[in-house]
Every structure is written in C-alpha cells, then in structure tokens.
Short mmCIF file of C-alpha atoms in Angstrom, two decimals:
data_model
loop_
_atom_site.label_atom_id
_atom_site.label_comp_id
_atom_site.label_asym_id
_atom_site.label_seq_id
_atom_site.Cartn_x
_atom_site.Cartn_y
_atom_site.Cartn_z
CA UNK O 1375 -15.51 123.63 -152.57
CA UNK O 1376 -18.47 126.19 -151.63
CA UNK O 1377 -19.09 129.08 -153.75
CA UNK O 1378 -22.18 130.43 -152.03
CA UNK O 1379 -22.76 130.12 -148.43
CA UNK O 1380 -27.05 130.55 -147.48
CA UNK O 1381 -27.30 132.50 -144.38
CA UNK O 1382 -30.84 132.61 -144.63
CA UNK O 1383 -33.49 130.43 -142.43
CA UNK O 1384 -36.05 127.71 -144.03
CA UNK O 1385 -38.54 129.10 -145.60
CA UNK O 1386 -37.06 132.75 -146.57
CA UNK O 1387 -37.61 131.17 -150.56
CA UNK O 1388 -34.40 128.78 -150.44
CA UNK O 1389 -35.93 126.37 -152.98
CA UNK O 1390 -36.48 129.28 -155.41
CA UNK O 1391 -32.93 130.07 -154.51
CA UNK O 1392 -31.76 126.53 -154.99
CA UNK O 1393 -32.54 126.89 -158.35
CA UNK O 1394 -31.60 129.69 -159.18
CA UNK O 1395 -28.07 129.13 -158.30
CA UNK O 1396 -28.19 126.18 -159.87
CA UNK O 1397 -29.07 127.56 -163.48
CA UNK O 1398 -26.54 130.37 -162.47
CA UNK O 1399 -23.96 127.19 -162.70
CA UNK O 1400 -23.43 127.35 -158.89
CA UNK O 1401 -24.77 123.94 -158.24
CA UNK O 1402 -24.94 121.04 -157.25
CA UNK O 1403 -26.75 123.05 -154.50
CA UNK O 1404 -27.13 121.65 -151.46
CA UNK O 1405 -30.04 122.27 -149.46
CA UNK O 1406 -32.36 120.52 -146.44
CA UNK O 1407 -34.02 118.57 -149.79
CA UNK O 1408 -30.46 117.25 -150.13
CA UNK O 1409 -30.42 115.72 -146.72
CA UNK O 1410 -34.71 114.55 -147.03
CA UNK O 1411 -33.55 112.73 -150.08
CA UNK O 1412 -30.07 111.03 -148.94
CA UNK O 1413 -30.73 109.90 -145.47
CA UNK O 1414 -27.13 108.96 -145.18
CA UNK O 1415 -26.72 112.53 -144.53
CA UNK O 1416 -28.84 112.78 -141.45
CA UNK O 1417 -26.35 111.24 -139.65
CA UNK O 1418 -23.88 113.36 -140.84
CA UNK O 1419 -25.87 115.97 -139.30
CA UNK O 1420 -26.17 114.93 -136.23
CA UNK O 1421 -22.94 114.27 -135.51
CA UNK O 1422 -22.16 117.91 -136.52
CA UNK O 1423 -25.35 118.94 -133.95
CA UNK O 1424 -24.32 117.04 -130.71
CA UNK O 1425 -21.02 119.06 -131.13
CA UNK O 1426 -18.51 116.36 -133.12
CA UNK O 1427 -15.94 116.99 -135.14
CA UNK O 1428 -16.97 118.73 -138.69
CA UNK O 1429 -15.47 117.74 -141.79
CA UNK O 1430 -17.15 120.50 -144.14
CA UNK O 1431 -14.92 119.66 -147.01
CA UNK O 1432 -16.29 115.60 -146.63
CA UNK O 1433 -20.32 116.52 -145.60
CA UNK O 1434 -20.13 119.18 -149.09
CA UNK O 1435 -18.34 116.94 -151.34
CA UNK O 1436 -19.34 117.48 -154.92
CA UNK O 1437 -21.46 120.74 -153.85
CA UNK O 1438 -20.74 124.39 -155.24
CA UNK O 1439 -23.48 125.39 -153.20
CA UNK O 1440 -25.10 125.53 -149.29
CA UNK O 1441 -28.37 127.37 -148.46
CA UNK O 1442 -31.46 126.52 -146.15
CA UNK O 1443 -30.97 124.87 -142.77
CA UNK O 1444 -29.20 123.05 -140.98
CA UNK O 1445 -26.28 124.49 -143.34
CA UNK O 1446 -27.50 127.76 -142.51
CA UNK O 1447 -27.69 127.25 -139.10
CA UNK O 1448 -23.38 127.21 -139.33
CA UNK O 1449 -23.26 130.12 -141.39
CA UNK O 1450 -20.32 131.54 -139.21
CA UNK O 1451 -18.46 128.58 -139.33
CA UNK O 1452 -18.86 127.86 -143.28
CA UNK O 1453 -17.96 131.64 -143.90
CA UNK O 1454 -14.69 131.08 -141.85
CA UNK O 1455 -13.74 128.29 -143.71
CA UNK O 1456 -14.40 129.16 -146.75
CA UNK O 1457 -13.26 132.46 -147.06
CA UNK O 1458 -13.63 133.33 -150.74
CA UNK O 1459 -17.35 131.90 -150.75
CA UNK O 1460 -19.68 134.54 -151.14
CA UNK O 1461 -22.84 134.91 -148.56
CA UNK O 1462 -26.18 135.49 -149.27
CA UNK O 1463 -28.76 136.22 -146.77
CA UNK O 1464 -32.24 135.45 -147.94
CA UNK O 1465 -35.36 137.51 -146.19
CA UNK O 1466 -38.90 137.74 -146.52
CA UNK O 1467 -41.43 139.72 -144.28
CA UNK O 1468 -41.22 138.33 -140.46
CA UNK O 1469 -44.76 137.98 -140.03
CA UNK O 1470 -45.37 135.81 -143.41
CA UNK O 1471 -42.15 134.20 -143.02
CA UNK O 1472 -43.43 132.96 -139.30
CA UNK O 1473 -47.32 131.56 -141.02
CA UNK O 1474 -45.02 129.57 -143.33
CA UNK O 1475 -42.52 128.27 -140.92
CA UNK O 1476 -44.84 127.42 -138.22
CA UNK O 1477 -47.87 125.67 -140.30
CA UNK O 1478 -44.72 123.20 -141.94
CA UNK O 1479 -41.23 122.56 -140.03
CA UNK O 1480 -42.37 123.57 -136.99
CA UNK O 1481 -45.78 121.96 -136.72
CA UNK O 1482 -43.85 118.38 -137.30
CA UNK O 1483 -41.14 118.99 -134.64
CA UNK O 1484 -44.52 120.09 -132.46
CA UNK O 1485 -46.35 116.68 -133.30
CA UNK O 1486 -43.31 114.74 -132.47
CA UNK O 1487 -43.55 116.12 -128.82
CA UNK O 1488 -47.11 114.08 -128.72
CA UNK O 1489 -47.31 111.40 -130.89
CA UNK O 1490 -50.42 109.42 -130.68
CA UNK O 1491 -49.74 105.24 -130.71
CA UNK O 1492 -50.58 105.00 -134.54
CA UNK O 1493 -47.75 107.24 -135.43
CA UNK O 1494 -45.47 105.99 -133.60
CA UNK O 1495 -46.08 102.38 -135.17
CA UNK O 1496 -45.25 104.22 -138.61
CA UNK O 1497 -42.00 106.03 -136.98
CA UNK O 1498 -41.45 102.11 -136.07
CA UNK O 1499 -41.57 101.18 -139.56
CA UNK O 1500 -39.88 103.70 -140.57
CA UNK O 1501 -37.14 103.01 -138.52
CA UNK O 1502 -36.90 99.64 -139.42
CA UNK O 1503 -36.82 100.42 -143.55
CA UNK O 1504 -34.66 103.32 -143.25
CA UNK O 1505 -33.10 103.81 -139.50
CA UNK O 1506 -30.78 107.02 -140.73
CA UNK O 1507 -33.94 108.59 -141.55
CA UNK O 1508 -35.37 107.70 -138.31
CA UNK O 1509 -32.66 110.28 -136.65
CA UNK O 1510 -34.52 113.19 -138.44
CA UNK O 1511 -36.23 114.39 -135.44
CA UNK O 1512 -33.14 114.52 -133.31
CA UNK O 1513 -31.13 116.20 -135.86
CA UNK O 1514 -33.28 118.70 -136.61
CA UNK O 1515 -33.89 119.16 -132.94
CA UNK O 1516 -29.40 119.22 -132.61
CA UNK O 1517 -29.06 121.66 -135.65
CA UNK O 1518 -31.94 124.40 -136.05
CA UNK O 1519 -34.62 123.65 -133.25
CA UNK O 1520 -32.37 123.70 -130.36
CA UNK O 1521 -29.03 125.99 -131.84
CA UNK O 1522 -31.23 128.31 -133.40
CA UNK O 1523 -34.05 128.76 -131.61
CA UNK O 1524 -33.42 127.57 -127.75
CA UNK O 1525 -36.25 125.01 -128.35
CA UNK O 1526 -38.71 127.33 -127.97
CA UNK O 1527 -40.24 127.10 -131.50
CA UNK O 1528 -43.97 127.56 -129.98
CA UNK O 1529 -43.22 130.86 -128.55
CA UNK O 1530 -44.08 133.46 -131.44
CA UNK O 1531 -42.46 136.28 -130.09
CA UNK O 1532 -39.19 134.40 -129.19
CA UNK O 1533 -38.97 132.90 -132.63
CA UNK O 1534 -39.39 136.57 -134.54
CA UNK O 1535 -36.99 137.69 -132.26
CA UNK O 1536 -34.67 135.23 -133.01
CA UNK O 1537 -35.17 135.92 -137.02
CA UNK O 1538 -34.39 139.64 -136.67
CA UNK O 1539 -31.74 139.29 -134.64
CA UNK O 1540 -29.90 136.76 -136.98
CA UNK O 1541 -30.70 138.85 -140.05
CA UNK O 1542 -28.60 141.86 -138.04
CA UNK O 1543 -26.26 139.42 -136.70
CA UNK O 1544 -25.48 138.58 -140.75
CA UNK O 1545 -25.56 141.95 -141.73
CA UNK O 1546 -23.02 142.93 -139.23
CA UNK O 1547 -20.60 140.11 -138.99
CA UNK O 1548 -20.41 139.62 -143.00
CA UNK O 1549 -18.64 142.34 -144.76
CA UNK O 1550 -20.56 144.50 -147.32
CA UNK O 1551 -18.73 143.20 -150.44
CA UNK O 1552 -19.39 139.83 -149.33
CA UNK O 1553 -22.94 139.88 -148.45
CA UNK O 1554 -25.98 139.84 -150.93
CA UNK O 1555 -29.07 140.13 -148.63
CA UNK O 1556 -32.06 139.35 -151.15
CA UNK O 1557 -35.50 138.98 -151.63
CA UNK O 1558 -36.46 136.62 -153.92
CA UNK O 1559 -39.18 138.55 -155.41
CA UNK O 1560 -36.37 140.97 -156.74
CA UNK O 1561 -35.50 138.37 -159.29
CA UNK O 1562 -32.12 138.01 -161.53
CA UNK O 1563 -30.93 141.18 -161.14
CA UNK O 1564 -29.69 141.34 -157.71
CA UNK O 1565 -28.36 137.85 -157.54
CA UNK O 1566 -26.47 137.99 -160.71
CA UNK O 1567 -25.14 141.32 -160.25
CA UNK O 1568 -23.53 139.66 -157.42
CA UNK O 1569 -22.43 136.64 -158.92
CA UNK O 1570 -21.24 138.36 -161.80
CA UNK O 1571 -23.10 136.34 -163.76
CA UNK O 1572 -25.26 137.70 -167.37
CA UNK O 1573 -29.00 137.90 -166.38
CA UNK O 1574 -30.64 134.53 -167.97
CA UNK O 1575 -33.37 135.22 -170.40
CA UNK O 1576 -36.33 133.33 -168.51
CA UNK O 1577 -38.31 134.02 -165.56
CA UNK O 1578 -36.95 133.38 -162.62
CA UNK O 1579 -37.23 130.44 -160.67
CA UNK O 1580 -40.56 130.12 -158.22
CA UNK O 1581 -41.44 127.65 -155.55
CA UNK O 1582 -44.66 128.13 -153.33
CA UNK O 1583 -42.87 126.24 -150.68
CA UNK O 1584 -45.39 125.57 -148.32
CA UNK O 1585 -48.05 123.92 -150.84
CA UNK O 1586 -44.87 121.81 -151.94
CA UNK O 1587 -44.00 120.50 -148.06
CA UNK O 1588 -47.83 119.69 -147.86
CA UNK O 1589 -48.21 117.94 -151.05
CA UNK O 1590 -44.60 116.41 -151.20
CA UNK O 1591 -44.51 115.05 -147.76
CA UNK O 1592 -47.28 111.82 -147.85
CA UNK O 1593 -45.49 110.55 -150.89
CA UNK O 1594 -41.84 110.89 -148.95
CA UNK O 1595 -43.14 108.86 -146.05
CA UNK O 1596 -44.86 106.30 -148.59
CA UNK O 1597 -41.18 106.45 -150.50
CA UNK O 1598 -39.37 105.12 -147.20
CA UNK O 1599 -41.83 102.54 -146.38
CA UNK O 1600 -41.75 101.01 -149.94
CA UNK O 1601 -38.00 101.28 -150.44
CA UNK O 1602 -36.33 101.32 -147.75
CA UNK O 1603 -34.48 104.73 -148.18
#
C-alpha cells in the first residue's frame, strides 16, 4: 500500500527523490525507472492510458512509494484511493525545468514523430527481443504526452503553462497537512519533517538527471537487443 504519492512532473528531481524516500524506509519506490527496467509494466500502463480499468493495488504491488510520471500523471486518482498516503509535490524553476524536459523525454517522443529508416529497423528489433517494450512510445504518448500535455509538447508556452497550472491545481486540491511541496535543493529537513522521520546523518541524495538519461540510455537500448528484456 502507498505511503507517498509524487505529484510532481519528470524531471522536477524525482530520482533524487526516489532515493531519498527510499533511505527514509519509504521504498520500494516506484518511479518511470521502475517501468524502463520491467517492461512488463508498460503494458500495464497502457492499459491504464487508453482508459481501462485500474487496479492500483495490483500495478503497486510490493511498492511503499509512487513519484515521477506516468504515476504522477494520476495524482488525483492515487490520492483518492489512498487516502492516508501523504503527497508531495516536487518543483524546480519553470524555465530550467523546461531545458531539462525538452532536451530528454520530450526530444524522444519528438524523434518518434520522424523516424528515419535506420531507426525504425532498430525499433524492429526491438520489438522483436522485447515487444512490451516496444509499446513505450504509445504509453507514454496515453499517460503524460497526451493527458498531460494535449500533445502539444513542442509548444513552449503551452507546456509552461501546463506546469504552473498543475503545480496550483496540487496546491489547491491537496489539503495543507497533506501536501509537502519541495525543492530538492532544500535537503532532509523539509522532507523528513514531513515524514516524521529523524534527519539521516549524510548528504542528501543527488542525481544530475539529464547527464544520467544521456549517458544511461545507449546502454538500455544495447540491454534489450542483447537480452531480450
């Protein structure tokens, strides 16, 4: 059963987060790494996405913890059904959080729109190795592209738009004693005041997440071609 419910988008410092929960003994966490690393759970997704049935108690099995999309993208439904699960709401700057978003997630769902002949050969392969992997694209498209953002993840101004408005949306809909809205920069204190948790004696946990997608993502692909994941 979930403890912690992540309202906050991708790329607000959710790994960090992830983490941090996690030494906090709020984990397993489950997060968007979760899904990248079980592709079982893609389908899962997308059956939640193109509007069937959700069985949150089955899709969070095992999990103390939800944060980053497409969890967060349901935010409203998680918080109704668990209704002792506390909410946090993860910000960073607008501006900074757009660079990040847009030069990682959103530049693949972009390049999907026009793949060239050579990558689709490897989506091929890919699809042949691992073919619930292979419904990435259309889930993420079902659960954050689409819900969250109309589609229109190449329009800048639509897509800040869309983040403030969800961060007051949150704010408002999520009752005060409920609700941590946090910066990760602000460290332990915050979150563990919250929690109610004694502040650990170590720094706390960093993740340059956009380096990480960059560097991590090669090996992935190589992963599901030489596996079969």
């Amino acid at each position: 059963m979930l403890t912690v419910i992540g309202a906050g988008f991708g790329r607000t410092g959710t790994a960090s987060l992830k983490a941090a929960l996690e030494r906090l003994g709020h984990g397993p966490c489950y997060h968007m790494s979760t899904v990248i690393a079980e592709p079982r759970r893609v389908r899962q997704w997308l059956d939640v996405g193109e509007g069937r049935a959700a069985d949150w108690d089955a899709l969070f099995d095992g999990f103390r913890a939800a944060i980053d999309w497409p969890a967060a993208s349901y935010w409203r439904e998680l918080a109704a059904h668990y209704p002792d699960a506390k909410v946090i709401l993860t910000v960073r700057d607008p501006a900074r959080w757009y660079d990040s978003v847009s030069s990682t997630i959103f530049a693949r769902a972009l390049a999907e729109r026009r793949l060239p002949p050579r990558r689709r050969m490897v989506r091929w392969l890919v699809a042949r190795r691992s073919p619930d992997f292979a419904l990435y694209p259309r889930m993420a498209r079902a659960t954050v592209f689409d819900r969250v953002f109309g589609g229109r993840i190449d329009d800048r101004e639509h897509v800040l738009a869309v983040f403030e408005r969800h961060v007051a949306e949150v704010k408002e809909a999520v009752p005060a004693e409920r609700l941590l809205v946090f910066d990760v920069r602000d460290g332990w204190a915050p979150l563990c005041a919250f929690l109610g948790v004694p502040v650990p004696d170590e720094p706390f946990p960093e993740s340059n997440e956009r380096a990480a997608w960059h560097r991590k993502r090669p090996r992935r692909l190589a992963r599901l071609l030489l596996r079969g994941r």
